[in-house]
Coordinates of C-alpha atoms in Angstrom, one line a residue:
X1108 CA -49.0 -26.3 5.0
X1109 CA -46.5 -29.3 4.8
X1110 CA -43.2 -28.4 4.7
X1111 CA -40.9 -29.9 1.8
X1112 CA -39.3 -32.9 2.9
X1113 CA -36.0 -31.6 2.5
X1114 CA -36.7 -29.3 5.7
X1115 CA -36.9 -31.8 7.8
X1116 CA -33.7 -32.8 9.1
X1117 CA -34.0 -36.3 10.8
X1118 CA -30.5 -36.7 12.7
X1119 CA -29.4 -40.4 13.5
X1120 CA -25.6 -40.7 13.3
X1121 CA -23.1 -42.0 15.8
X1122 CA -20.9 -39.4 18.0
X1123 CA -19.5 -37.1 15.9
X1124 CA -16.1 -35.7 17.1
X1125 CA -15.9 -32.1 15.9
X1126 CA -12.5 -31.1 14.7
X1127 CA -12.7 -28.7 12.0
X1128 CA -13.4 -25.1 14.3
X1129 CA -11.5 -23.4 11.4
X1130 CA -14.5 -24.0 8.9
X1131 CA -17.1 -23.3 11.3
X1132 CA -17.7 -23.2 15.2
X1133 CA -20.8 -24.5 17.0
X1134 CA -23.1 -21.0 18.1
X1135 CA -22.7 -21.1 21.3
X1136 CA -25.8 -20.7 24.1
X1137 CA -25.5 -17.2 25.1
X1138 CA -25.4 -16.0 21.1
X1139 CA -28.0 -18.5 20.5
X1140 CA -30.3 -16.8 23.6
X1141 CA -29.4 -13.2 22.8
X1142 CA -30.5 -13.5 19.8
X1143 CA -34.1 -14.8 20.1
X1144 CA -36.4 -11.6 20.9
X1145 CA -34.8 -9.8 17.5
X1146 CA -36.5 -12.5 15.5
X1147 CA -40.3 -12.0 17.0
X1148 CA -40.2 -9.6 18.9
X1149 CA -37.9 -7.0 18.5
X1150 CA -38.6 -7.6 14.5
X1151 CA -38.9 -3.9 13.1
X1152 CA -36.4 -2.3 10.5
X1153 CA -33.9 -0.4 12.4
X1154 CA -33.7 2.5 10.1
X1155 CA -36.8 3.4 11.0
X1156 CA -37.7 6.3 13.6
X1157 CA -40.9 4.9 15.2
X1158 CA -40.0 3.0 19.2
X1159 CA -39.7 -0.1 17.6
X1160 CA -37.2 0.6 15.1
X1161 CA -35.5 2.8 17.6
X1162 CA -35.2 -0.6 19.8
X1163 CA -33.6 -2.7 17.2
X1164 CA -31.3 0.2 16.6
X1165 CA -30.5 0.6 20.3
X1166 CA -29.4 -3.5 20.2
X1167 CA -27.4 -2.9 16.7
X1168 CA -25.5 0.2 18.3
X1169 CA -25.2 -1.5 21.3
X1170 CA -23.5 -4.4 19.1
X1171 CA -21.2 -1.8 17.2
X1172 CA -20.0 -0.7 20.6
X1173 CA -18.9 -3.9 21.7
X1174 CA -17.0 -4.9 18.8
X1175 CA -15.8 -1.8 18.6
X1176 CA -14.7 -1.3 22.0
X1177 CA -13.0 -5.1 21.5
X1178 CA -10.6 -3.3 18.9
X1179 CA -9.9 -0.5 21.1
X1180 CA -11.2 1.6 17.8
X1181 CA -14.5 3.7 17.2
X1182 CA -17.9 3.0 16.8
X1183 CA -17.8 4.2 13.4
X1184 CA -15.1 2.1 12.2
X1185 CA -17.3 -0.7 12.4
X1186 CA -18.9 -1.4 9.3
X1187 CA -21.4 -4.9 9.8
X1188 CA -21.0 -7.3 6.8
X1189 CA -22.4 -10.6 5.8
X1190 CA -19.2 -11.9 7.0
X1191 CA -15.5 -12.5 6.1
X1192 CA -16.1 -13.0 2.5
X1193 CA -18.0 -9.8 1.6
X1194 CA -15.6 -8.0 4.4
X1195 CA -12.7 -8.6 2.3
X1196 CA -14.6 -8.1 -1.1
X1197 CA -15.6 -4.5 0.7
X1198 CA -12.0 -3.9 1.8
X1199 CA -10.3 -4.6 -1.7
X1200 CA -12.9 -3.5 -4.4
X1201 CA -13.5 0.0 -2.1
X1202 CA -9.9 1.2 -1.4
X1203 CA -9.1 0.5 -5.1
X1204 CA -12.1 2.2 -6.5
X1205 CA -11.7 4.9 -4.0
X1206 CA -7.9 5.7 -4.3
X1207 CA -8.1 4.7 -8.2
X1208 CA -6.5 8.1 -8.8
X1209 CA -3.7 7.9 -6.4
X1210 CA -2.4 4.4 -7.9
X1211 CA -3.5 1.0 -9.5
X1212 CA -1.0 -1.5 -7.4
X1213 CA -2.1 -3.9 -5.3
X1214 CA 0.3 -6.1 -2.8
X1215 CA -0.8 -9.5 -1.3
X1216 CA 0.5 -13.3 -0.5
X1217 CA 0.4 -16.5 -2.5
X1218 CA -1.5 -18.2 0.4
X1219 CA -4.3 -15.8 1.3
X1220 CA -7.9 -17.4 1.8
X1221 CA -9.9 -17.4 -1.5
X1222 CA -12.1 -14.2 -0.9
X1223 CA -8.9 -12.1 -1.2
X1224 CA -7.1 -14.0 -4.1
X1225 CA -10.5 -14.2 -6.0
X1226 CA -11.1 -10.5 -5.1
X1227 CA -7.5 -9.7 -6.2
X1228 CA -8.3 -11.6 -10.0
X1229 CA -11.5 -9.5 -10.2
X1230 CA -9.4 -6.3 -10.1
X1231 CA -6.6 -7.4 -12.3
X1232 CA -9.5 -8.0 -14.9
X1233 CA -10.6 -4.2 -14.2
X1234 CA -7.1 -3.0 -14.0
X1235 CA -5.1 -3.3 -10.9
X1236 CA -1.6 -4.6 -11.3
X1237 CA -1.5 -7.0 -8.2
X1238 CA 1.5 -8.3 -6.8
X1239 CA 1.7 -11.9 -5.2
X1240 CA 4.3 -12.3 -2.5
X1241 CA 5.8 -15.5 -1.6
X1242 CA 6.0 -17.3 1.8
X1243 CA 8.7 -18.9 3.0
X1244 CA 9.2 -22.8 3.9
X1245 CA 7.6 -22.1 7.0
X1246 CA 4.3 -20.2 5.5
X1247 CA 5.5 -16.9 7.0
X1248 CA 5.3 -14.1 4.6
X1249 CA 9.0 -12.3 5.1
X1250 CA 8.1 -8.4 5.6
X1251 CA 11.4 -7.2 3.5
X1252 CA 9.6 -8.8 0.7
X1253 CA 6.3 -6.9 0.9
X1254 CA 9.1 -3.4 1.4
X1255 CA 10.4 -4.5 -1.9
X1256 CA 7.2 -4.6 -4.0
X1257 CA 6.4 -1.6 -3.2
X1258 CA 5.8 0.8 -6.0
X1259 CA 5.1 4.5 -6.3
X1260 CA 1.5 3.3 -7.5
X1261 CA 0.8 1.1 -4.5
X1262 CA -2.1 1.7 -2.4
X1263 CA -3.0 -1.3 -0.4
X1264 CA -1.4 -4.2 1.1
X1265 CA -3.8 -7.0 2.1
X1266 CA -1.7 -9.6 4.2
X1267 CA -4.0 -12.5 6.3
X1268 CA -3.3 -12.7 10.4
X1269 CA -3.6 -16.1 10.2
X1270 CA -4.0 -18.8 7.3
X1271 CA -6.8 -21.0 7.4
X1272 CA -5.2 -23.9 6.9
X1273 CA -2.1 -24.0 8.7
X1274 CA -2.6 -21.7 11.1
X1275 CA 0.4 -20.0 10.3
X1276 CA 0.5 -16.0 12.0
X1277 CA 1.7 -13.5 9.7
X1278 CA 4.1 -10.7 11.2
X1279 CA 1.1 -8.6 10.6
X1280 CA 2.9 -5.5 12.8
X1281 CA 6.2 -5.6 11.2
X1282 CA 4.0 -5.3 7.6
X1283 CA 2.0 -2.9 9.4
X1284 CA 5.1 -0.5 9.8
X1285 CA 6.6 -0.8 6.7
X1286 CA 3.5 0.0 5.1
X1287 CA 2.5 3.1 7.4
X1288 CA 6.1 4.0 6.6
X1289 CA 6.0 4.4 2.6
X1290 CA 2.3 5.6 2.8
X1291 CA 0.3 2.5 2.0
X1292 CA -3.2 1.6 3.4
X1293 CA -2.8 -2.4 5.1
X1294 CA -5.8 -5.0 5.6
X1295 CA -5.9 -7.7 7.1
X1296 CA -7.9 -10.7 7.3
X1297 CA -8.6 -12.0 10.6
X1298 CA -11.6 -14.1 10.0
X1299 CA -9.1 -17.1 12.0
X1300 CA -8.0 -14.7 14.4
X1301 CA -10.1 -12.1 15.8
X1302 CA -11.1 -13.7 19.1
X1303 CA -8.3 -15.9 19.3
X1304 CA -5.6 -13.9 20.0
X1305 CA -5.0 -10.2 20.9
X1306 CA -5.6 -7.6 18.0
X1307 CA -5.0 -3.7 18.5
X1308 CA -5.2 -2.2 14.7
X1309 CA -3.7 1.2 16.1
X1310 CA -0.7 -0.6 18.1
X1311 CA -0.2 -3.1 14.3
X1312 CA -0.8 -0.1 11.8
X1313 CA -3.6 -1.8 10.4
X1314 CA -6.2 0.3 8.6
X1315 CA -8.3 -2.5 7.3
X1316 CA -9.5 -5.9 9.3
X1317 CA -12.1 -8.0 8.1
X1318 CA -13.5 -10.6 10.4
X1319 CA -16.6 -13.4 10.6
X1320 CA -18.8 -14.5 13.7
X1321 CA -19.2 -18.1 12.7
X1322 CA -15.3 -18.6 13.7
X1323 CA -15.4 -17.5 16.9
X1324 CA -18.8 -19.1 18.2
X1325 CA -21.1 -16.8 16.9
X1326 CA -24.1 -17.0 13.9
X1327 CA -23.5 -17.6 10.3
X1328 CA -24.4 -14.5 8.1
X1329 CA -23.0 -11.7 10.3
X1330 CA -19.3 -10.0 10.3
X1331 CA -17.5 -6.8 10.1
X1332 CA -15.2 -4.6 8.4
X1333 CA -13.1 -2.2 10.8
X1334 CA -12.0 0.7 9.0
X1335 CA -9.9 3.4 10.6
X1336 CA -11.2 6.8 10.0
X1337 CA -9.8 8.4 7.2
X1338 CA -9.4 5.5 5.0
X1339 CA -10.5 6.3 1.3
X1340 CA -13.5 3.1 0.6
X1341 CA -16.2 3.4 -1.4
X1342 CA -19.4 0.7 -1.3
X1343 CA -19.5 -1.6 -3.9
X1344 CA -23.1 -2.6 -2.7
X1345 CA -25.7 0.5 -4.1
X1346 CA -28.6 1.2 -2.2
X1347 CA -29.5 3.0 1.1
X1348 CA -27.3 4.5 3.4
X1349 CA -26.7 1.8 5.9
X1350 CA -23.7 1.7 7.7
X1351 CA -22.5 4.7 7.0
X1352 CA -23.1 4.3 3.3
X1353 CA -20.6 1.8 2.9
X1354 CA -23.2 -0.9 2.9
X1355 CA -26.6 -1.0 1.5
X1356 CA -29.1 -3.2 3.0
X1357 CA -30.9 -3.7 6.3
X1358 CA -29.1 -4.8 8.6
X1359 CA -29.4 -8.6 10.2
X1360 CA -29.8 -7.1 13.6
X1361 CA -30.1 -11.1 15.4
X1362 CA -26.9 -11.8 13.6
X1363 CA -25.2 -8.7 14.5
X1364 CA -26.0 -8.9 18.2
X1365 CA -25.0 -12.6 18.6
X1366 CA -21.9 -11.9 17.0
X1367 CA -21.2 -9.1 19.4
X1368 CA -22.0 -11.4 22.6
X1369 CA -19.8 -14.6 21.4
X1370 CA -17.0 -12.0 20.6
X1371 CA -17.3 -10.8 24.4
X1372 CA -17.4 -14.3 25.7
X1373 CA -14.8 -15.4 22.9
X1374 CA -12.5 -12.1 24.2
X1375 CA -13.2 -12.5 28.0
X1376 CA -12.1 -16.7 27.7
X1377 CA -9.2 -16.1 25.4
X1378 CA -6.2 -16.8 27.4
X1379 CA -8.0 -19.4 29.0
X1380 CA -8.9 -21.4 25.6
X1381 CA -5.6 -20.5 23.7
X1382 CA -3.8 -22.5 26.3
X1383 CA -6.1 -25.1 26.6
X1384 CA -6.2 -25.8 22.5
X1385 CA -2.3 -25.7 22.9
X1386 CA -2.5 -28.8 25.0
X1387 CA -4.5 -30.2 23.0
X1388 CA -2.8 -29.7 19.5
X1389 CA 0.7 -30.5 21.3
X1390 CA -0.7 -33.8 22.3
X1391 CA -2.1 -34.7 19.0
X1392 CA 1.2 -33.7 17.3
X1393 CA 3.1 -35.6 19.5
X1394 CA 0.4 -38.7 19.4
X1395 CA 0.9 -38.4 16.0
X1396 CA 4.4 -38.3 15.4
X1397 CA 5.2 -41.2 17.7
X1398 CA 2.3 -43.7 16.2
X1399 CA 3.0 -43.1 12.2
X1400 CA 6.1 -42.1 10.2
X1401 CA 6.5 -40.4 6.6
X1402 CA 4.6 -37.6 8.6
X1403 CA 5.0 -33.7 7.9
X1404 CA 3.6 -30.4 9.6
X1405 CA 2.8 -28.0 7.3
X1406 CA 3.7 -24.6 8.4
X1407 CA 5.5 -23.1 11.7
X1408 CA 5.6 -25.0 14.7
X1409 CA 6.6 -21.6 16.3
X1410 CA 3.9 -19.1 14.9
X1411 CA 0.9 -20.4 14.8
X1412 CA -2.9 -20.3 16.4
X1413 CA -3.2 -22.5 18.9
X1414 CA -5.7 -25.2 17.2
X1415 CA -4.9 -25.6 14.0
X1416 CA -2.6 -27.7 12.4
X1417 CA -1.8 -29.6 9.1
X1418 CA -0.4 -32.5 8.5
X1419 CA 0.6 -34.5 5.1
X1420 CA 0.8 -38.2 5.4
X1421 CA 3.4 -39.8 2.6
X1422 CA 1.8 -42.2 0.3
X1423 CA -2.1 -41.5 1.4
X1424 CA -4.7 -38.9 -0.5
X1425 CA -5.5 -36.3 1.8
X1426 CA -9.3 -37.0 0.2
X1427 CA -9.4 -40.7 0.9
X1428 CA -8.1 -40.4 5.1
X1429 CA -11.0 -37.9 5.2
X1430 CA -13.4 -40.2 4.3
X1431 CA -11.7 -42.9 6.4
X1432 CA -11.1 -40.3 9.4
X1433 CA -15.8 -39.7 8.8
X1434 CA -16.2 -43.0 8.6
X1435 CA -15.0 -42.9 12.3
X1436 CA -17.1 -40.1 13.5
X1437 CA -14.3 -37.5 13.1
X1438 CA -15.1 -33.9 10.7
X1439 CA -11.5 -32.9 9.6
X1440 CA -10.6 -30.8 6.1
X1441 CA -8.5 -31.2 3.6
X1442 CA -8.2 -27.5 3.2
X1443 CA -10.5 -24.2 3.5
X1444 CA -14.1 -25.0 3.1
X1445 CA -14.5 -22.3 0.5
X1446 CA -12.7 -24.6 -2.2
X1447 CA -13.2 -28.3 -0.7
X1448 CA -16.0 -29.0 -3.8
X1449 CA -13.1 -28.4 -6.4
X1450 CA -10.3 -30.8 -7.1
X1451 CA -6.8 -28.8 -6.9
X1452 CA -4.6 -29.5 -4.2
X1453 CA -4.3 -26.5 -1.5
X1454 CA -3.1 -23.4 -2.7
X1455 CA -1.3 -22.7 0.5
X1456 CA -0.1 -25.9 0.6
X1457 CA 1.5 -26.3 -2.6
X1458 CA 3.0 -22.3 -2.2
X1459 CA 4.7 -23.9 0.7
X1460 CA 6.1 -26.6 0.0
X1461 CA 6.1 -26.6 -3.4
X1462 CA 4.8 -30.0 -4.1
X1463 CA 1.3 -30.3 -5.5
X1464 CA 2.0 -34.3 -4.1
X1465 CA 2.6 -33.4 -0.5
X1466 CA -0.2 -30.8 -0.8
X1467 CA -3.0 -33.6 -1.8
X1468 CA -1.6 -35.5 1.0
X1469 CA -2.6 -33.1 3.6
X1470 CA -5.2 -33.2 6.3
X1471 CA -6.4 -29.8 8.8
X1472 CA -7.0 -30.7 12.2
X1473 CA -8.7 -27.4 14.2
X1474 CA -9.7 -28.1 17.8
X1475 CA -11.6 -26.1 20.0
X1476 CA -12.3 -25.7 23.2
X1477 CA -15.2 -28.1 23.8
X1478 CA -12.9 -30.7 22.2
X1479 CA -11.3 -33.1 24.8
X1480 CA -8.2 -35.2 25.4
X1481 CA -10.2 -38.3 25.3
X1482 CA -11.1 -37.3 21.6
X1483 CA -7.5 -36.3 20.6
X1484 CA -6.3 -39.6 21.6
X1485 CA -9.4 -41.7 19.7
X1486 CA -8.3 -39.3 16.8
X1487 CA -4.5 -40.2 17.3
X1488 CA -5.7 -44.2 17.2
X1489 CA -8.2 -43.6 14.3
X1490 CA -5.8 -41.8 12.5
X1491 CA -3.2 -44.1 12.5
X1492 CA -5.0 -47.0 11.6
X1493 CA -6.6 -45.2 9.0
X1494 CA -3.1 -44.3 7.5
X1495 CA -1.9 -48.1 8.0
X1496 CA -4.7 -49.3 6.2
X1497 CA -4.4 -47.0 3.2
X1498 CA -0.9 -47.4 2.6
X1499 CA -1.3 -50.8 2.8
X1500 CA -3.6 -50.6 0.0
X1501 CA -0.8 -48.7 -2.0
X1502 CA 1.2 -51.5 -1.5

């Protein structure tokens, strides 16, 4: 049989420098390597009873323990997803439905990633009053102003760890508090955070946090939903009895088990690779700052991940540096890959600032830790004559 041409990938390009480990991140070796005998050879359904089923359920438990372990939190509470986007679909649709007797009120931020904002329109069409917080100037959510919208009727609070496009970390246990405090079930979103920096759901009150492997290293397809026990969630998808009955479907037991080794390696190298990615943002802010003017960071300086940072240039289209910046071998964003084939200047952006201009004018660099000086300063060099030359052609 000959395969269709369009599965063959013929791969002839220049060096490609890599800076955009917020949309994705490369699958690293020991993920890659962990996961090979669960596509041929340890292959069976892990429902099943029979020893071969038993053996891919002995590498999914074994998997649940690890993540599980990584959040100080249960086995139980680990409920394997798709990844972010279903996670937070699962966290927000289930608690609703579930606690759709208790109340109908919903509290979340103007700059959450699209699968919670989209998630939060589907249930205002099916009834739930949602309330939209504001950030501040710096991106920061202020926690007083979650405290004040809450309502007798609230049940959840869904507040991100970290935005995807700035960076920016919310004060996740301050909004943990306040909500533990009037009664209120909190998720979080920590598909940029979990294995970046330190998260402890029972120290930050959180009783919801959704989170994807492809951010931290591991496979596309494979995430998880932590739920602490005792949280009212129903499933929203029907079927068998999988994970605890919260999600139907067999599980992807290779995805699953790569995830749960690049989330050890990801955990064990943390420290290591936040201060490392420091360097290398510090140097390409400062690079940056000193080359060009009419430059603005978008977001705090002071609470932030380590890798990520947004810039808008004055008088060039976020759109057209991209294409100058790939022209040059360099894969940057303009804003979260979830939206990049639409039009609209950034959400989070624009809720920041306030200025739809300033917001098409922006640019997300997100280094990792294979990323190197030597490409930070060809970036800060490309980058600048890239800005020259367009403003130039403003001129």
């Amino acid at each position: 049989m000959k395969w269709p041409d369009c599965f063959v990938i013929m791969i002839n390009m220049k060096k490609t420098i890599y800076a955009d480990n917020a949309a994705t991140t490369k699958l690293c070796d020991e993920a890659y390597e962990a996961m090979q005998p669960y596509f041929k050879e340890i292959y069976a359904n892990p429902s099943q009873s029979y020893a071969a089923g038993s053996l891919a359920k002995r590498g999914l438990n074994d998997a649940r323990r690890v993540i599980a372990e990584s959040l100080s939190a249960f086995d139980k509470e680990i409920v394997f997803t798709s990844g972010g986007s279903e996670a937070d679909n699962l966290a927000l649709i289930g608690v609703m439905d579930a606690c759709r007797d208790k109340g109908r009120h919903l509290i979340t931020t103007d700059i959450e990633h699209k699968a919670v904002l989209e998630t939060a329109k589907y249930l205002e069409r099916n009834g739930v009053r949602v309330t939209y917080v504001h950030v501040g100037a710096d991106g920061r959510v202020n926690p007083e102003d979650i405290e004040r919208a809450i309502c007798g009727d609230t049940v959840l609070i869904s507040v991100m760890t970290a935005n995807n496009e700035t960076g920016t970390l919310q004060p996740i246990e301050e909004i943990g508090k306040i909500a533990k405090a009037h009664g209120v079930l909190f998720h979080t979103d920590a598909v940029q955070a979990y294995g970046k920096i330190e998260l402890s759901p029972e120290k930050m009150n959180i009783d919801l946090l959704s989170a994807s492997a492809h951010k931290f290293n591991g496979p596309r397809g494979a995430g998880f939903l932590y739920v602490k026990r005792g949280t009212p969630i129903s499933s929203f998808i029907h079927g068998g009895s999988q994970e605890y009955g919260l999600r139907a479907g067999t599980e992807n037991v290779p995805g699953i088990v790569g995830m749960a080794v690049a989330a050890t390696i990801s955990l064990e190298k943390m420290a290591e690779r936040a201060e490392y990615e420091a360097m290398l943002t510090k140097r390409l802010h400062d690079g940056v700052l000193k080359r060009l003017e009419g430059v603005s960071v978008n977001g705090s300086m002071d609470y932030r991940l380590p890798g990520v940072i947004n810039f808008s240039f004055a008088g060039v289209e976020g759109e057209s540096l991209l294409i100058s910046l790939d022209m040059k071998g360099i894969c940057v964003s303009t804003g979260s890959a979830c939206v990049m084939s639409t039009d609209t200047p950034s959400h989070v952006i624009t809720a920041i600032t306030g200025d739809e201009e300033r917001a098409r004018q922006s640019i997300r660099f997100s280094l990792g830790h294979e990323n190197t000086v030597e490409e930070v300063d060809y970036i800060i060099d490309a980058l600048g004559e890239s800005v020259e030359y367009l403003r130039r052609l403003r001129e």
